[in-house]
mmCIF file of C-alpha atoms in Angstrom:
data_model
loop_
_atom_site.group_PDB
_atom_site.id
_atom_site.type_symbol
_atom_site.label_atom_id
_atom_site.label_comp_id
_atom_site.label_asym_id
_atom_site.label_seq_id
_atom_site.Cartn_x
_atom_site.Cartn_y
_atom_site.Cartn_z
ATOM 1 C CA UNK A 1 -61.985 -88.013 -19.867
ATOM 2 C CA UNK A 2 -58.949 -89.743 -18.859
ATOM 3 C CA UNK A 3 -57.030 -88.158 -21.393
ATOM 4 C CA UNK A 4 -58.275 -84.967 -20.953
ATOM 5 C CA UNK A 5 -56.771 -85.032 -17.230
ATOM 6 C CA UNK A 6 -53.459 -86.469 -18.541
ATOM 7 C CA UNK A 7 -53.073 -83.242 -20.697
ATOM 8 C CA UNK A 8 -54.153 -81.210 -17.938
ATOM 9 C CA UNK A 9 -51.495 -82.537 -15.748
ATOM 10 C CA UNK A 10 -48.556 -82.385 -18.448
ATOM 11 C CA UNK A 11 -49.696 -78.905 -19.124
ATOM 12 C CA UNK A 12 -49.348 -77.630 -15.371
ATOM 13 C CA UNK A 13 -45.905 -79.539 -15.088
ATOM 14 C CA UNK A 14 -44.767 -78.120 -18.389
ATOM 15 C CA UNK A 15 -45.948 -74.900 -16.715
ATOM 16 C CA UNK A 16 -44.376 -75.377 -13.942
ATOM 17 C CA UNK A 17 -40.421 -76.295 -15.158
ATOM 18 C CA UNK A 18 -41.156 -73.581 -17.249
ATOM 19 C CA UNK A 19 -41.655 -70.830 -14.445
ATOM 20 C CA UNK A 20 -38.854 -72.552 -12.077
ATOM 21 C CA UNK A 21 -36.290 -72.350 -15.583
ATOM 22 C CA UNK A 22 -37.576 -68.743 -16.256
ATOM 23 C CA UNK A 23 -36.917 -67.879 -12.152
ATOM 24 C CA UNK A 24 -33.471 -69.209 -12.500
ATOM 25 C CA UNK A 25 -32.467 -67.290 -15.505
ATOM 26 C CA UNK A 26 -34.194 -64.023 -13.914
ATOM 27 C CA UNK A 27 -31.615 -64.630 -10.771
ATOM 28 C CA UNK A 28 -28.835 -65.311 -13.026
ATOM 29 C CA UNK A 29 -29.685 -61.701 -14.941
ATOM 30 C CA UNK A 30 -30.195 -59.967 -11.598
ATOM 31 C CA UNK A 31 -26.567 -60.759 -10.370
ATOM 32 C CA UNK A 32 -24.664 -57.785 -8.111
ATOM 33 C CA UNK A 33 -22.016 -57.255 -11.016
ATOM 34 C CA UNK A 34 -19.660 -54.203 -11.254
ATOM 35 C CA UNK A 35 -18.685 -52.831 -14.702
ATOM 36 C CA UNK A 36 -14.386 -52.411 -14.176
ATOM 37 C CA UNK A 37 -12.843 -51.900 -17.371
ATOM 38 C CA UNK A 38 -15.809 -51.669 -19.812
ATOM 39 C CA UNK A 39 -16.802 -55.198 -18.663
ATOM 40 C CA UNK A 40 -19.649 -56.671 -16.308
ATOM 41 C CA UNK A 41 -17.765 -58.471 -13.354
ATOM 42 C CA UNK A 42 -19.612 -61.581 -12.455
ATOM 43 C CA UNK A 43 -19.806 -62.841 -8.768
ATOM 44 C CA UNK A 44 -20.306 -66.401 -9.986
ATOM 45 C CA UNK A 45 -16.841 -66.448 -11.802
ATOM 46 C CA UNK A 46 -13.272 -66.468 -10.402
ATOM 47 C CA UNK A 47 -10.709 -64.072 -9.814
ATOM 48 C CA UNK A 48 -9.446 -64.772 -12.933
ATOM 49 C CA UNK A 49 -12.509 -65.800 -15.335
ATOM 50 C CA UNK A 50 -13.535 -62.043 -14.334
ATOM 51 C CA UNK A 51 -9.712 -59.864 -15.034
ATOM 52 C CA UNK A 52 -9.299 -60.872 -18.049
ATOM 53 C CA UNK A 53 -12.189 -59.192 -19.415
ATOM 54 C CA UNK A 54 -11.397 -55.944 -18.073
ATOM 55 C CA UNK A 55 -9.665 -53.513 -20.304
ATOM 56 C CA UNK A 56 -8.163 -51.775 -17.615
ATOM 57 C CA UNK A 57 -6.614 -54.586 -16.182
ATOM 58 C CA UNK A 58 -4.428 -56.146 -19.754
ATOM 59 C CA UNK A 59 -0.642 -55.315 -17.832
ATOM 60 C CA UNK A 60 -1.963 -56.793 -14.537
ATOM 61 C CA UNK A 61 -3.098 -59.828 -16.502
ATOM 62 C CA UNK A 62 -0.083 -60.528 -18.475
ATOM 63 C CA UNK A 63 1.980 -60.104 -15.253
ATOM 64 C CA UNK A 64 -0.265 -62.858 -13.576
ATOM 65 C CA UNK A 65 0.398 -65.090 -16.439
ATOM 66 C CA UNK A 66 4.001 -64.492 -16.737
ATOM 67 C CA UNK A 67 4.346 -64.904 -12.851
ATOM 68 C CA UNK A 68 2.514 -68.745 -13.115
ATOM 69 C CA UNK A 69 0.042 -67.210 -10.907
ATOM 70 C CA UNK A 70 -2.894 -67.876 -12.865
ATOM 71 C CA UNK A 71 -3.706 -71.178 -11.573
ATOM 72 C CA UNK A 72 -3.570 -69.796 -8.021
ATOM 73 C CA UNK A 73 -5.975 -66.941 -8.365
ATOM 74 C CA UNK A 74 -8.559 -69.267 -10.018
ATOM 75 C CA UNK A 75 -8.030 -71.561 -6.882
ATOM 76 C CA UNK A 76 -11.071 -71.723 -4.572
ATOM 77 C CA UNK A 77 -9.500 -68.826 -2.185
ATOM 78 C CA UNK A 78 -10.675 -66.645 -1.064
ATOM 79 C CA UNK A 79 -8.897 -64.156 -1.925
ATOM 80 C CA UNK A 80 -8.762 -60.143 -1.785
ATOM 81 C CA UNK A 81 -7.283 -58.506 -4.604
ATOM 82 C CA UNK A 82 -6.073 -55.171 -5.111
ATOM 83 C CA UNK A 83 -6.039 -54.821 -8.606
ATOM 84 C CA UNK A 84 -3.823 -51.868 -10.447
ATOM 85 C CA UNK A 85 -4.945 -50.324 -13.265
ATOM 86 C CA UNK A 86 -3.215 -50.434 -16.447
ATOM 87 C CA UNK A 87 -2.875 -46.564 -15.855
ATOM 88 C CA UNK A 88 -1.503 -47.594 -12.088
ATOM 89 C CA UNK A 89 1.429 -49.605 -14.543
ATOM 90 C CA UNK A 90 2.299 -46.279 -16.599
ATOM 91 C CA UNK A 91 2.647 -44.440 -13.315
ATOM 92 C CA UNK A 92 5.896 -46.892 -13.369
ATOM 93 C CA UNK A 93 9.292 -46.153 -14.108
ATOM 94 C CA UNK A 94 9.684 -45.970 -18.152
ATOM 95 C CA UNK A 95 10.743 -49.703 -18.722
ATOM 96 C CA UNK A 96 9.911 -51.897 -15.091
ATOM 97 C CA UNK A 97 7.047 -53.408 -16.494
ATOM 98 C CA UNK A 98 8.722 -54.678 -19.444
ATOM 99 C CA UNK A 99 11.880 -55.786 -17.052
ATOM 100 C CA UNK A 100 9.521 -57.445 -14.871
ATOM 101 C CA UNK A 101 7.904 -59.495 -17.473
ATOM 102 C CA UNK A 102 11.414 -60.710 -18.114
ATOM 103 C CA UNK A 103 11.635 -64.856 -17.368
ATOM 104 C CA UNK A 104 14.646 -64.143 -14.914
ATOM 105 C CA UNK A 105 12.606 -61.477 -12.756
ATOM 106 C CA UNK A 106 10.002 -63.860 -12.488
ATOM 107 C CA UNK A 107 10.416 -64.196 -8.545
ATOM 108 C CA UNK A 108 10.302 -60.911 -8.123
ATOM 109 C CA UNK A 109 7.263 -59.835 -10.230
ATOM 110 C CA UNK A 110 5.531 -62.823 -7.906
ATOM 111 C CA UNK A 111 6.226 -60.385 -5.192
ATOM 112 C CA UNK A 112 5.447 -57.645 -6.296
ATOM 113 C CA UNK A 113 1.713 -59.638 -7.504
ATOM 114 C CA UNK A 114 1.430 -61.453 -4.072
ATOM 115 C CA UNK A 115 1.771 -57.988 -2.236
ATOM 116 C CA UNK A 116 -1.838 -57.052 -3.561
ATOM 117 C CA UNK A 117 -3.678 -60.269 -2.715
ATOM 118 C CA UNK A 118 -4.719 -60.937 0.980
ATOM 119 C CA UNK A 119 -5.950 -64.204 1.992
ATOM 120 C CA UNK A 120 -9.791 -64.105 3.033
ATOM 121 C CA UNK A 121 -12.778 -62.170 1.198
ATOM 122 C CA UNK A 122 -12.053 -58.374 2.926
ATOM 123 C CA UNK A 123 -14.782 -56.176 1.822
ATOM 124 C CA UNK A 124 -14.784 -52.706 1.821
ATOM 125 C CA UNK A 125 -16.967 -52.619 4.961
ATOM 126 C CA UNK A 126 -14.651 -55.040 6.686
ATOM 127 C CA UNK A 127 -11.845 -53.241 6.152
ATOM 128 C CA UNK A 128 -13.369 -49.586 6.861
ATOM 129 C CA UNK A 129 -14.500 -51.771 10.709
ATOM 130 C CA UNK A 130 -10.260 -52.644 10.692
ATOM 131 C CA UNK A 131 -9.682 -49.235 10.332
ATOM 132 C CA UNK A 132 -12.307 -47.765 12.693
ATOM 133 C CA UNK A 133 -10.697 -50.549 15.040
ATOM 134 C CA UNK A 134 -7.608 -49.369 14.692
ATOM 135 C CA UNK A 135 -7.791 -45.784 15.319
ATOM 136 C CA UNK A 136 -7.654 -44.609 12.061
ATOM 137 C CA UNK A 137 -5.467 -47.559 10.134
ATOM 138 C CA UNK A 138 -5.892 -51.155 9.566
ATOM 139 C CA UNK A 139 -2.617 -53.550 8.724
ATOM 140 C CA UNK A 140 -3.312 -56.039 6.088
ATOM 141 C CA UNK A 141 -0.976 -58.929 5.625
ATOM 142 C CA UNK A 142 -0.527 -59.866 2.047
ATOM 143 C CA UNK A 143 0.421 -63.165 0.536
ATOM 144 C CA UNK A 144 4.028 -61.911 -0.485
ATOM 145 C CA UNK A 145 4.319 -61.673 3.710
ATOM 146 C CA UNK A 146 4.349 -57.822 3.300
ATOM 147 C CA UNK A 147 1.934 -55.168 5.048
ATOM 148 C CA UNK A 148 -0.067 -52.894 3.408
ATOM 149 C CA UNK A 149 -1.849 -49.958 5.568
ATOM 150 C CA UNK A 150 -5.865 -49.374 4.923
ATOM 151 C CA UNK A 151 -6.867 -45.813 5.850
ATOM 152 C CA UNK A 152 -9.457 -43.450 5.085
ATOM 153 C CA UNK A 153 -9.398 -39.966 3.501
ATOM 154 C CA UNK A 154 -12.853 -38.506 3.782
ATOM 155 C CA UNK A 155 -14.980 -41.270 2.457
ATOM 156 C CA UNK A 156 -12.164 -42.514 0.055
ATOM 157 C CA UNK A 157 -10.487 -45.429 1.486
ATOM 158 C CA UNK A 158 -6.349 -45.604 0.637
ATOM 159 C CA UNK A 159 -3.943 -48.150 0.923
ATOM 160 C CA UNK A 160 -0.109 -47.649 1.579
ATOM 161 C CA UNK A 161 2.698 -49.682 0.922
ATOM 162 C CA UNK A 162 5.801 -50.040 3.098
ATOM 163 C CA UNK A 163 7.591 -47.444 1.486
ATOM 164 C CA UNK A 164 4.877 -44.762 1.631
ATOM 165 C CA UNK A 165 3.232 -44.761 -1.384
ATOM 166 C CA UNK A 166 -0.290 -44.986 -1.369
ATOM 167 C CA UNK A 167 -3.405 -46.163 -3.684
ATOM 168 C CA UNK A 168 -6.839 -45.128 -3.545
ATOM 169 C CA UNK A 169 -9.504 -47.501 -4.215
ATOM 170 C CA UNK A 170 -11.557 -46.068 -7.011
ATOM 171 C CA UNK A 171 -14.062 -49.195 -7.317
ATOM 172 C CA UNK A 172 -14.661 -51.468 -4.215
ATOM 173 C CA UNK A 173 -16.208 -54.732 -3.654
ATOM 174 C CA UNK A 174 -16.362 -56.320 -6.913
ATOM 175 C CA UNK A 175 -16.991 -59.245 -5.525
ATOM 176 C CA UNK A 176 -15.711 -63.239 -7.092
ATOM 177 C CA UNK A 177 -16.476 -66.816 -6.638
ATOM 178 C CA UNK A 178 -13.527 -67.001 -4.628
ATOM 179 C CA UNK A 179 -12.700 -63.849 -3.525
ATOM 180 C CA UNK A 180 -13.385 -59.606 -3.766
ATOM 181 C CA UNK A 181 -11.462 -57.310 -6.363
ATOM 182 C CA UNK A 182 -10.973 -53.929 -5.151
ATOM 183 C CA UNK A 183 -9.148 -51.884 -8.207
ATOM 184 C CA UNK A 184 -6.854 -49.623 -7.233
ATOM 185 C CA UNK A 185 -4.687 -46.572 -8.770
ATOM 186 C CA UNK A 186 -1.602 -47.094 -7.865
ATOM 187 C CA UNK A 187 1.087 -50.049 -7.999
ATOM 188 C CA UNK A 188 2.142 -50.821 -4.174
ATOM 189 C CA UNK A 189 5.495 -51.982 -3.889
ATOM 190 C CA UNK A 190 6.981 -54.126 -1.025
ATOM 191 C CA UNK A 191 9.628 -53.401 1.145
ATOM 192 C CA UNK A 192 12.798 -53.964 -0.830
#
């Protein structure tokens, strides 16, 4: 009898661990990811751990790596990031991605990388409030110092640089461990 009830009671722990391991794995699965580049996004992995696995993000990638700003953007942030499409590059000047890969540009392509990260997580509801707030255009200071301009176009929300170009967010709120991605179709450009 006594071992009868010590088999019952490993069975309903076993049971137990069992259900609690299979819950965990069933949150882990049901994660809010975004697909961006033919790859899920995670929100449990950084900035970083996430862009790399993006197809449409390989020229922003190798400009975060030749810029030493890798270690940064895997920091614990948060961060906002308005991410440019590898498409966003080739909208470029024939050759100023290739010249600002170059080791002695380096400062500059920092720049150029820190005017599309904003400190803080800024979701696309947050910044849609900013702009409400602001009668129709929200100022976001950037890491680089600069100001980019959130506004809204029908229910696309835009960004513009301080030169007058502007990028439209095609996929908002792909949200990080340390931060929100918000990819973008244009390269923004600071004041030079």
């Amino acid at each position: 009898m006594k071992n009868l009830k010590l088999v019952t009671l490993a069975a309903c722990v076993f049971t137990l661990i069992l259900s609690m391991n299979m819950s965990a794995q069933s949150k882990m699965m049901k994660q809010d990811t975004k697909m961006v580049g033919g790859a899920e996004m995670y929100p449990t992995k950084n900035i970083i751990e996430n862009a790399v696995n993006s197809k449409d993000h390989t020229t922003l990638v190798a400009a975060v790596k030749a810029a030493d700003l890798v270690d940064a953007l895997s920091s614990k942030g948060p961060f906002t990031v308005f991410a440019p499409t590898n498409s966003a590059f080739d909208k470029l000047p024939k050759g100023t991605v290739d010249n600002l890969l170059m080791t002695e540009n380096k400062m500059m392509l920092q720049t150029i990388l820190k005017y599309h990260v904003a400190s803080g997580k800024w979701n696309a509801s947050d910044i849609m409030k900013a702009i409400e707030k602001g009668n129709g255009k929200a100022k976001i200071e950037t890491l680089s110092g600069g100001i980019l301009t959130a506004w809204m176009k029908g229910k696309d929300l835009y960004l513009s640089d301080e030169n007058g170009n502007s990028a439209q967010v095609t996929i908002a709120d792909v949200n990080q461990s340390n931060g929100v991605i918000h990819v973008i179709d244009a390269v923004l450009l600071p004041k030079s």
